[in-house]
Coordinates of C-alpha atoms in Angstrom, one line a residue:
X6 CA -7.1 0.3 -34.5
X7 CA -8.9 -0.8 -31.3
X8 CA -9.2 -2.5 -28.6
X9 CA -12.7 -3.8 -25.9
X10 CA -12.5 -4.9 -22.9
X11 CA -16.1 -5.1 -21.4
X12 CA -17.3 -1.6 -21.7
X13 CA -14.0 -0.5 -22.0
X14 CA -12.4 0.5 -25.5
X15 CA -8.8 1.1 -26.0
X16 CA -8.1 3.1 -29.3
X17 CA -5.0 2.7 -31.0
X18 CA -2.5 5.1 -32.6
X19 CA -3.8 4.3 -36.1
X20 CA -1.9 3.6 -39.2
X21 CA -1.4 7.1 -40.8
X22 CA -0.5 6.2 -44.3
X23 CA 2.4 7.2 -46.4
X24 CA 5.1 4.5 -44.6
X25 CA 4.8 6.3 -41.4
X26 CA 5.5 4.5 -38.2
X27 CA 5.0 6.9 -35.4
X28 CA 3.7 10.5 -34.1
X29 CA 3.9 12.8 -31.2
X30 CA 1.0 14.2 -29.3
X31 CA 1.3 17.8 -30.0
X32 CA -2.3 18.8 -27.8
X33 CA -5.0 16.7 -26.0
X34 CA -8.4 18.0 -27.3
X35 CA -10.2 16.1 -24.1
X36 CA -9.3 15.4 -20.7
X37 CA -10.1 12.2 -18.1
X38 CA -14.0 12.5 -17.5
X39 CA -15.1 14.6 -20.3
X40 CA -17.7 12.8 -22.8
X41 CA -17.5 12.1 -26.4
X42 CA -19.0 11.5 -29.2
X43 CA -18.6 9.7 -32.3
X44 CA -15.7 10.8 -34.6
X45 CA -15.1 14.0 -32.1
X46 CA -11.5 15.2 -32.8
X47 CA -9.3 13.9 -29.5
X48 CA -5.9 15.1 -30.1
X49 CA -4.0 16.7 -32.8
X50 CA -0.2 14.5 -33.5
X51 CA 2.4 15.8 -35.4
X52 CA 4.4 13.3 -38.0
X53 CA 7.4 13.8 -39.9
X54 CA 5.0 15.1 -42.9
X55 CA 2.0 16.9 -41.5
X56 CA 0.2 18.0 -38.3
X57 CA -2.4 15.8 -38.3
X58 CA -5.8 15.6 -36.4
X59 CA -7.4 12.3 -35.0
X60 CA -10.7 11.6 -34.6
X61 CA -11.9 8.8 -31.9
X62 CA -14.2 6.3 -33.4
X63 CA -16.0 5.7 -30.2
X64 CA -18.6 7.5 -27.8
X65 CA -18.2 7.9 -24.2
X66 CA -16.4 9.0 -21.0
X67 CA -12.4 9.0 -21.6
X68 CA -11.5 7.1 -19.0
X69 CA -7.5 7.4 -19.5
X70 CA -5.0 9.5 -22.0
X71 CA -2.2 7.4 -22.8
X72 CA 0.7 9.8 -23.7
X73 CA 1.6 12.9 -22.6
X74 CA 2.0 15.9 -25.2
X75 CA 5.4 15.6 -26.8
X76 CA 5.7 11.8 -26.1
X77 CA 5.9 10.1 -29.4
X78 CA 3.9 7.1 -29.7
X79 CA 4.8 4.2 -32.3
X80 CA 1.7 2.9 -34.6
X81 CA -0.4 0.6 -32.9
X82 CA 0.1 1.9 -29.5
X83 CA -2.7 2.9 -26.9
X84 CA -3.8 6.3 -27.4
X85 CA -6.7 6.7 -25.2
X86 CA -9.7 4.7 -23.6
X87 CA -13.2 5.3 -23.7
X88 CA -16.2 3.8 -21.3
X89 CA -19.2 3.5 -22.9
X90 CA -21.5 4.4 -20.3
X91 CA -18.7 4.1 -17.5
X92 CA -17.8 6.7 -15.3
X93 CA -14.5 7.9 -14.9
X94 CA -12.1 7.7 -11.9
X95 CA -13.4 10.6 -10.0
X96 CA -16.3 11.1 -12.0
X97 CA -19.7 9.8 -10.8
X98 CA -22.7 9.6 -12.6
X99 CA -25.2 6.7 -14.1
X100 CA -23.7 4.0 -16.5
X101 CA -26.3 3.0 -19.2
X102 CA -25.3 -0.4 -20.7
X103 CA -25.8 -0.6 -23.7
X104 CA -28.1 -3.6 -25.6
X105 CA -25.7 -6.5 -26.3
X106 CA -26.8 -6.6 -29.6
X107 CA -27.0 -3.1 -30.5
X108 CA -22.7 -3.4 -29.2
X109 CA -22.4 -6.4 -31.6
X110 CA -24.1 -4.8 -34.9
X111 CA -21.8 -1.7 -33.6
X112 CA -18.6 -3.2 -33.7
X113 CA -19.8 -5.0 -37.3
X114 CA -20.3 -1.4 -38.6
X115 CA -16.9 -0.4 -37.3
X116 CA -15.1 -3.1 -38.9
X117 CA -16.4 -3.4 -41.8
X118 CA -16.0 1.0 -42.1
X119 CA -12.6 0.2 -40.7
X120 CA -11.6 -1.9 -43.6
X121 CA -12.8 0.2 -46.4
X122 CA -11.1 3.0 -45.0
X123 CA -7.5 0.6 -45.1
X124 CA -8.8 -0.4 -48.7
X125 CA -9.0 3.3 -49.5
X126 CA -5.7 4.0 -47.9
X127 CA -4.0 1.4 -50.2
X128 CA -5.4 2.5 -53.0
X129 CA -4.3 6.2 -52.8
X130 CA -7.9 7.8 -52.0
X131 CA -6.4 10.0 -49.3
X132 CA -9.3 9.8 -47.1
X133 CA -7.0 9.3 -44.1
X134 CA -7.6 9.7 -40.1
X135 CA -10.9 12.1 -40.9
X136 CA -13.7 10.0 -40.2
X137 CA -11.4 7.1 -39.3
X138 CA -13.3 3.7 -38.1
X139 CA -17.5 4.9 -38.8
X140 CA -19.5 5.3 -41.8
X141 CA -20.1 9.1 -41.5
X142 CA -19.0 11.6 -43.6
X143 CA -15.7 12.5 -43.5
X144 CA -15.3 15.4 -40.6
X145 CA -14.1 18.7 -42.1
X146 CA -10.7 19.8 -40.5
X147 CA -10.7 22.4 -37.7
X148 CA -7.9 25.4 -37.3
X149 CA -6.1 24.3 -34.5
X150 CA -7.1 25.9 -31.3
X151 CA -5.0 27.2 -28.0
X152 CA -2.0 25.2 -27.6
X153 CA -1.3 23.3 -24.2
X154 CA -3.2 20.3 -22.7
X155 CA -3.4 22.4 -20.1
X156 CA -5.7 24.8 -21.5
X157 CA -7.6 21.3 -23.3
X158 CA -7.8 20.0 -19.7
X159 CA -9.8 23.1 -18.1
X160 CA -11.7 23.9 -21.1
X161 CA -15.1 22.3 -22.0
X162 CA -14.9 19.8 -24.9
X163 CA -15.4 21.1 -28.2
X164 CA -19.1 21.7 -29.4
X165 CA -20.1 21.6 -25.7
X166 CA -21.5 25.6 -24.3
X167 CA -19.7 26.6 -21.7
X168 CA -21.3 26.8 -17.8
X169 CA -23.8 29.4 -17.5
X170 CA -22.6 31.8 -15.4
X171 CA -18.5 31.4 -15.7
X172 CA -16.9 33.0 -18.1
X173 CA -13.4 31.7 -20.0
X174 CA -10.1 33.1 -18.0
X175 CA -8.0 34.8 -20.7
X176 CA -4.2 34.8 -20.2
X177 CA -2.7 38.2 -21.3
X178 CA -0.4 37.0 -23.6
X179 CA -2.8 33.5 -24.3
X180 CA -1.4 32.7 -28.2
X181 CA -4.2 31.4 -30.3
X182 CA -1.8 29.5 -32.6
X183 CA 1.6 27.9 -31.9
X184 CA 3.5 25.3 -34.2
X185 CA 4.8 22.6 -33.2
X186 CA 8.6 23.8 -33.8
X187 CA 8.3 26.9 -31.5
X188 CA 6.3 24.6 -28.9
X189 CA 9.3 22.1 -28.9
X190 CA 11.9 25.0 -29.0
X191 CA 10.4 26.6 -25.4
X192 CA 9.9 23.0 -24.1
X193 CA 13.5 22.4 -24.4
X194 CA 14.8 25.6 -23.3
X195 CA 12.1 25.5 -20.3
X196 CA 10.2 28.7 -21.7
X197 CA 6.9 29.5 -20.3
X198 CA 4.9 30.5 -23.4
X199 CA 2.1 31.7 -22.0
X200 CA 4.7 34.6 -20.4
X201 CA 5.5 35.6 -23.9
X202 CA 4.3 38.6 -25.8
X203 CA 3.2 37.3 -29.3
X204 CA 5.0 38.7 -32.3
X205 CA 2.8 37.9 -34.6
X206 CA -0.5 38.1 -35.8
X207 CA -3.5 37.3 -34.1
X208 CA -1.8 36.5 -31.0
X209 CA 1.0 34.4 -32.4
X210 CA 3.7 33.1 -31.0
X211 CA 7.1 33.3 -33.5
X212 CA 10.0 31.4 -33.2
X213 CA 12.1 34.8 -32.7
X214 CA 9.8 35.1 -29.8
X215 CA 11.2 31.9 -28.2
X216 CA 14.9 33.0 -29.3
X217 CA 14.7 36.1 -27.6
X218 CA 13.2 35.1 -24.4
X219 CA 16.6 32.4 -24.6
X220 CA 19.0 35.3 -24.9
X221 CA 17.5 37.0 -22.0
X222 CA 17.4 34.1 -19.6
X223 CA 21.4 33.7 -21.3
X224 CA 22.7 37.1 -20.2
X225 CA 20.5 36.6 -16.8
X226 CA 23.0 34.0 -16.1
X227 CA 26.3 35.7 -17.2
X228 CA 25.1 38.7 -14.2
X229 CA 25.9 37.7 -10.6
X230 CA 23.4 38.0 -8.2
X231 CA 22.4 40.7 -6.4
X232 CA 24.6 43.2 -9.4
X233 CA 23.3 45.2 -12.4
X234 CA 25.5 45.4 -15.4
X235 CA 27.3 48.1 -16.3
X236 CA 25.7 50.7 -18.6
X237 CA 28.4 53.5 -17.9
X238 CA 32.2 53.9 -18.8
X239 CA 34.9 53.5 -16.4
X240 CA 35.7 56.7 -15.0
X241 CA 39.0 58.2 -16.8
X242 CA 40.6 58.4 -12.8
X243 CA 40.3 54.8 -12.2
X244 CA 43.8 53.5 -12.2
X245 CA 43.0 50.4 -13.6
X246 CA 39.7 48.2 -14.5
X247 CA 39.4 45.0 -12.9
X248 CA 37.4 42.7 -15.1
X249 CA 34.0 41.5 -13.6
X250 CA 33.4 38.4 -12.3
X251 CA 31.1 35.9 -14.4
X252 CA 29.2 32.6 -13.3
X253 CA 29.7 30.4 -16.2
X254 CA 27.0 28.2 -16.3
X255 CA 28.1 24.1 -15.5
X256 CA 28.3 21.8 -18.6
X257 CA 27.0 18.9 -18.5
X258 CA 27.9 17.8 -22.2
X259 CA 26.6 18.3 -25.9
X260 CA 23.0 19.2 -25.9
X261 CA 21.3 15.8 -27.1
X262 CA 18.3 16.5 -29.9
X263 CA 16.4 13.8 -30.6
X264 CA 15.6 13.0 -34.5
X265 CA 12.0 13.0 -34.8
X266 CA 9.3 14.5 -36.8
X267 CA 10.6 16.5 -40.0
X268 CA 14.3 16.2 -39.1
X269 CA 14.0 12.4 -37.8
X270 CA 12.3 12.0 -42.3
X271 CA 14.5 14.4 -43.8
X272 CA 17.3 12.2 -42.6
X273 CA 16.4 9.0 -43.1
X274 CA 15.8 10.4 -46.9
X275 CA 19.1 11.9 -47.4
X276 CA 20.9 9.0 -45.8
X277 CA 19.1 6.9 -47.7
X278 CA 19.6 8.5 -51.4
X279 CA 23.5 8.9 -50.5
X280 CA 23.7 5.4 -49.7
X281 CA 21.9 4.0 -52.8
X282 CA 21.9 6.4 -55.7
X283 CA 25.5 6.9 -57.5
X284 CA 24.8 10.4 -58.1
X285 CA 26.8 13.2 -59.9
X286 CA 26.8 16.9 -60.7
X287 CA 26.9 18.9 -63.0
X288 CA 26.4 22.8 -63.3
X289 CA 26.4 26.2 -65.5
X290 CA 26.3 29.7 -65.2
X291 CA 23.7 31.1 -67.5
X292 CA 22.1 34.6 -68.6
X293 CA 18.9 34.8 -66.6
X294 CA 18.0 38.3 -68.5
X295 CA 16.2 37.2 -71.1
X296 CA 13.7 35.4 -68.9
X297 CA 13.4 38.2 -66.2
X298 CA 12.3 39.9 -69.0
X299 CA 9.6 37.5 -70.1
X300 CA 8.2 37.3 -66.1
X301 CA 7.6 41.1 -66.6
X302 CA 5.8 40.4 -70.0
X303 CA 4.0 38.1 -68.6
X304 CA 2.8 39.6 -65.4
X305 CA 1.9 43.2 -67.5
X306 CA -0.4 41.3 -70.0
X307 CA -2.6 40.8 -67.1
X308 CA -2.3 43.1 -64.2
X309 CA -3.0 41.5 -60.8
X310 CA -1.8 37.8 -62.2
X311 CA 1.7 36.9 -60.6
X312 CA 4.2 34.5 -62.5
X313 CA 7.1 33.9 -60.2
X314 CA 10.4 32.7 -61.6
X315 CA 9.5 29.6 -59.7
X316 CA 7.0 28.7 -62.0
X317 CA 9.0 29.5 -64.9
X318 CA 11.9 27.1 -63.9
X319 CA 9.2 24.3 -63.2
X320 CA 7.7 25.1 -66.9
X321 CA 11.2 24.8 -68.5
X322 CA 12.0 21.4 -66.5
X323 CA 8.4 20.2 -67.5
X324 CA 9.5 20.7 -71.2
X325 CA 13.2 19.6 -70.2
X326 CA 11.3 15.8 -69.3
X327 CA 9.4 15.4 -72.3
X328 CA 12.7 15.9 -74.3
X329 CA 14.5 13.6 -71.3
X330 CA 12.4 11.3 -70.1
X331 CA 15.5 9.2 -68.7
X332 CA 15.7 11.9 -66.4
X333 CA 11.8 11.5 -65.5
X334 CA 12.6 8.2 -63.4
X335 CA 12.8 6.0 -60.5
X336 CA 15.0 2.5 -60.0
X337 CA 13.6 -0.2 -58.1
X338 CA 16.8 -1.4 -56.2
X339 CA 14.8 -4.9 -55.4
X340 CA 14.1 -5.7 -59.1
X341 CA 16.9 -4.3 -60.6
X342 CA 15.0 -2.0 -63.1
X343 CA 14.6 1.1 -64.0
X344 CA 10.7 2.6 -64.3
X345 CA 10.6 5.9 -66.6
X346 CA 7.0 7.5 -65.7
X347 CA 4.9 8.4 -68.3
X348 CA 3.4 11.6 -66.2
X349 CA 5.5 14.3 -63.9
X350 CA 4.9 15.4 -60.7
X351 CA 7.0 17.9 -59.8
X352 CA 8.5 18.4 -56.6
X353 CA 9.9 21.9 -55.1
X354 CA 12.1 22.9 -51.8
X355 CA 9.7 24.7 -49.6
X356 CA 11.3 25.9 -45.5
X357 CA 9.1 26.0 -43.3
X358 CA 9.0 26.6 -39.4
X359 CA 8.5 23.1 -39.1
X360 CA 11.8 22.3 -41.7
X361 CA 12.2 21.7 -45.1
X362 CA 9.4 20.1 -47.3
X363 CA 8.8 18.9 -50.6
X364 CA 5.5 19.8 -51.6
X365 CA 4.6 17.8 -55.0
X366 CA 2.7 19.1 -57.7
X367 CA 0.5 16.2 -59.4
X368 CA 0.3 16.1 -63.6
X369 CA 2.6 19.4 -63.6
X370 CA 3.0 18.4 -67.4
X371 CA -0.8 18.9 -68.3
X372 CA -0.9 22.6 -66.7
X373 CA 0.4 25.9 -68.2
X374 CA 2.8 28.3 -66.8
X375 CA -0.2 30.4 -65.1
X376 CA -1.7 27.0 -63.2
X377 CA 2.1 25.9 -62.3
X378 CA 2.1 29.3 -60.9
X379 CA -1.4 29.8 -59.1
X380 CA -0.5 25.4 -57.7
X381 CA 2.8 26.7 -56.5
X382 CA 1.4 29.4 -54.6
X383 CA -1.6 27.1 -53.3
X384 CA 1.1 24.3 -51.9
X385 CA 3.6 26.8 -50.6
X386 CA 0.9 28.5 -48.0
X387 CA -0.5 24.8 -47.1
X388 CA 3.4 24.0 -46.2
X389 CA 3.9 26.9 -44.3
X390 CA 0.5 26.2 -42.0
X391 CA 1.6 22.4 -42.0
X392 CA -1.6 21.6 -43.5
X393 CA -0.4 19.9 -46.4
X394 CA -1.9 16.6 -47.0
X395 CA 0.5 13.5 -46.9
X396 CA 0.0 12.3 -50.6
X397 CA 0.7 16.0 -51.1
X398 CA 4.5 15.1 -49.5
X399 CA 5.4 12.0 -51.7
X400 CA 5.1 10.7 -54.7
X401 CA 7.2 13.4 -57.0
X402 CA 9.1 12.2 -60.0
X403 CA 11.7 15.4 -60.4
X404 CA 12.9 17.7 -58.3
X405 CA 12.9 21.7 -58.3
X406 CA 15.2 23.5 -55.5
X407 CA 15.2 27.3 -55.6
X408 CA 18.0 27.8 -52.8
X409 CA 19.3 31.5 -54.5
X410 CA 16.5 32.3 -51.9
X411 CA 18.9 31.7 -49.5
X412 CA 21.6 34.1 -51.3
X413 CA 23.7 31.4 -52.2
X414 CA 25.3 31.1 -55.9
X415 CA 25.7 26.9 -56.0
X416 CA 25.3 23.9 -54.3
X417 CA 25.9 20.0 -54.7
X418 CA 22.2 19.4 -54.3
X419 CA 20.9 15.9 -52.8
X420 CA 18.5 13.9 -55.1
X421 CA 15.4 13.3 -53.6
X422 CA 15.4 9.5 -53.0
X423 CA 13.9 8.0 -55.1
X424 CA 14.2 10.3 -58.0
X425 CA 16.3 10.1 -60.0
X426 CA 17.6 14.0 -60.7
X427 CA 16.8 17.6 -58.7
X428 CA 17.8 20.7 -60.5
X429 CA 19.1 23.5 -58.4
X430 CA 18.9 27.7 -58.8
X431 CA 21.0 29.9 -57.3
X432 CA 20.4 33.4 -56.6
X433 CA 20.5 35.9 -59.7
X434 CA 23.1 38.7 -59.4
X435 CA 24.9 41.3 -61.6
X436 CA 27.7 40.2 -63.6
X437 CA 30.2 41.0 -66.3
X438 CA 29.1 38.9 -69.5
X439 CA 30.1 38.9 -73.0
X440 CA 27.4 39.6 -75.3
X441 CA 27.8 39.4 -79.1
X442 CA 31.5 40.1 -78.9
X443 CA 31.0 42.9 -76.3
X444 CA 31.5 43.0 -72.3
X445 CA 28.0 44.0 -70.9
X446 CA 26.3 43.4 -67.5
X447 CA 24.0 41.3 -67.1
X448 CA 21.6 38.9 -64.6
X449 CA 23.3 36.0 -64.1
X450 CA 22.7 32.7 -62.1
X451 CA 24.3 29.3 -61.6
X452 CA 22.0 25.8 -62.2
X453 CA 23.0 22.6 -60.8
X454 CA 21.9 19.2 -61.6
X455 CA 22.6 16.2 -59.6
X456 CA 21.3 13.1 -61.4
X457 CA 21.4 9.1 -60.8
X458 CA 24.3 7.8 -62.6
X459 CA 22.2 4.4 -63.2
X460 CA 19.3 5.9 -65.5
X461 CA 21.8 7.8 -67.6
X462 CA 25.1 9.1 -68.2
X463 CA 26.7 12.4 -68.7
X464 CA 25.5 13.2 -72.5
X465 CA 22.0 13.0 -71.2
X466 CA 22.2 14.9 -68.1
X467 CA 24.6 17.4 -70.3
X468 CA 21.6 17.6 -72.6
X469 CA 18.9 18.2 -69.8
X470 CA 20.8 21.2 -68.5
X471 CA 21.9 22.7 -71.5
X472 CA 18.0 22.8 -73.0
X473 CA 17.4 24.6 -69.5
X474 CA 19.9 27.1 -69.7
X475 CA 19.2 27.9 -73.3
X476 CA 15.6 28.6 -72.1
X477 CA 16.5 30.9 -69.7
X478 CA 18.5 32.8 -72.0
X479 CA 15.7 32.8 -74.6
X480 CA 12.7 31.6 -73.3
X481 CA 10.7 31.8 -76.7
X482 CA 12.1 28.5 -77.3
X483 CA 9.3 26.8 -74.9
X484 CA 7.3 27.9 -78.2
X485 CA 8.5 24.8 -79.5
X486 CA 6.5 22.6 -77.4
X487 CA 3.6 24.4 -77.2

């Protein structure tokens, strides 16, 4: 998405795919005066499913940087100008004009590059941003470098040797990597980062880090100037203790967060299913021995090879669907109709530092328990590094929440609009059970499932979760459907 005046070309926050409408600058790659080249990586933007880098489909001087990092800019707006040939403010040197012809054919090749890559988008090819507006190869994605336009601003641009002579100055607690969560977290509380030790590794800066440079500046405030707080006991011969005197910090109101990025999609989702889908719930405890017992089976019959319960739950849900396909389905609200797909693609819960996600395993019904497993693990660590692609993020037919991670028993969980079911596990714990007659103890756990009253009614969600629980007690039945 662009825009020429003369030599001047204005580039456009570009249409990101997946329904999204807007982005904020997380980190400026380039700074005013520095050159570019074509399909160099500019800035790296965060959206409400992925961080995401942008490559500029022009080369040049940049002349101007639109947005700040952490504005969020809206599709379509400017995102930065490049000269062709022009000099920036400040910045003197030679401007080659290009051959009028040679801008014309140019432009052609952008356009026309510029539509197939639209085409692509619309038909699901997932060739988005990389390689954006040219005819090149798509551009392979780089680990994200040093946060802080500052540091993008002083630095040479990427794939450019550095002065001979100079050498880089190193902060002593520079961190490498910082996500965009911790980054807003010290921006809001006014935290220097680059005064932080790193927790973590390589050089990285945790969220804890942030929290507990807060609490310091916190009790900071409680101590009046010019004191120390007490670290000794009142002596016994003190009559009486008068209680110090604290500076409470002024109010000025609620804090005010603004809903953007992850939060800003989680709850436009969750309003969203709530306000459409008639959903209900329905739940039972069940005797998870049987198939802790099968995980341990499974992981000894080849050492090294991990099977989490995870995958387990997604296998029997995968079988659940075939025998429940109402339960496999979406309702378009427009047409009035229900559409029962013919393939699954699983969804699952995954926190991350940037929030929750809902990675989506693609075809989960043509892959055995061991690829569900290895694919879960795979989408898991792309989710947690915010690299997950955004057709990774959408699509899912059926939901999978694990939240007995959380040490929690139950929940009422929300369907994932616009699903049409999400089964939920709760954590697995010791309890009294009856077994043939006889009061035993055994692993126990508690499954929910909230479904869409319009797809089906109670008998076939009863029948869903009852098939589930019965595998988890005695998982040979997935033999069945083998």
């Amino acid at each position: 998405m662009t825009t020429a005046t003369s030599h001047e070309q204005v580039f456009k926050l570009p249409d990101l795919g997946e329904g999204l409408t807007d982005a904020e600058i997380v980190e400026w790659k380039v700074a005013v005066g520095d050159t570019v080249t074509l399909d160099q990586i500019v800035v790296e933007v965060e959206t409400a499913k992925a961080a995401v880098e942008v490559p500029v489909p022009y080369a040049g001087t940049v002349l101007r940087l639109h947005a700040e990092a952490g504005t969020a800019l809206g599709v379509g707006e400017p995102l930065i100008t490049v000269g062709a040939g022009v000099s920036a403010p400040g910045h003197a040197g030679p401007a080659e004009v290009p051959d009028t012809a040679e801008v014309r054919d140019t432009a052609e090749i952008r356009d026309t590059a510029a539509e197939r890559y639209r085409e692509e988008e619309r038909a699901g090819s997932g060739n988005v941003l990389i390689g954006y507006g040219t005819g090149h190869e798509p551009a392979p994605r780089r680990r994200r470098r040093r946060a802080g336009s500052a540091a993008a601003s002083a630095g040479p641009v990427a794939g450019t040797a550095p002065v001979a002579g100079t050498a880089p100055v190193i902060e002593p607690h520079s961190p490498r990597v910082i996500s965009p969560l911790v980054r807003r977290m010290a921006r809001d509380h006014g935290i220097d980062l680059t005064t932080l030790a790193p927790s973590g590794p390589a050089g990285v800066v945790l969220r804890q880090d942030v929290e507990q440079a807060v609490a310091r500046v916190a009790r900071q405030a409680e101590v009046p100037s010019g004191t120390q707080p007490a670290t000794d006991p009142v002596p016994a011969s003190r009559p009486e203790r008068t209680p110090p005197t604290r500076s409470e910090p002024a109010s000025d109101g609620p804090v005010r967060i603004p809903l953007r990025g992850v939060r800003k999609a989680v709850a436009d989702k969750l309003s969203r299913s709530r306000t459409e889908i008639p959903d209900a719930t329905t739940w039972v405890d069940v005797d998870a021995t049987g198939l802790l017992r099968a995980k341990k089976a499974l992981e000894a019959a080849e050492p090294g090879r991990r099977v989490g319960l995870l995958a387990l739950f997604a296998r029997i849900c995968v079988a659940g669907l075939r025998r429940f396909p109402e339960l496999n389905s979406s309702v378009d609200t427009e047409r009035r109709e229900i559409l029962r797909h013919d393939e699954v693609r699983l969804g699952f819960a995954a926190q991350t530092e940037r929030g929750l996600v809902v990675p989506v395993v693609r075809d989960a019904h043509r892959l055995t328990t061991v690829q569900l497993a290895a694919e879960l693990a795979r989408l898991t660590e792309l989710a947690r590094t915010g690299s997950l692609p955004p057709d990774r993020l959408t699509g899912g037919t059926f939901t999978l929440n694990n939240y007995g991670v959380f040490g929690v028993d139950g929940s009422t969980p929300i369907i994932n609009h616009p699903e049409a079911a999400l089964l939920g596990v709760g954590r697995i714990v010791d309890k009294p059970w009856v077994v043939d007659g006889a009061l035993t103890v055994r692993k126990v756990t508690q499954l929910s499932l909230s479904f869409d009253h319009r797809v089906c009614d109670g008998g076939v969600a009863g029948g869903f979760l009852r098939f589930v629980a019965d595998c988890v007690e005695r998982p040979a039945i997935l033999l069945a459907d083998v």
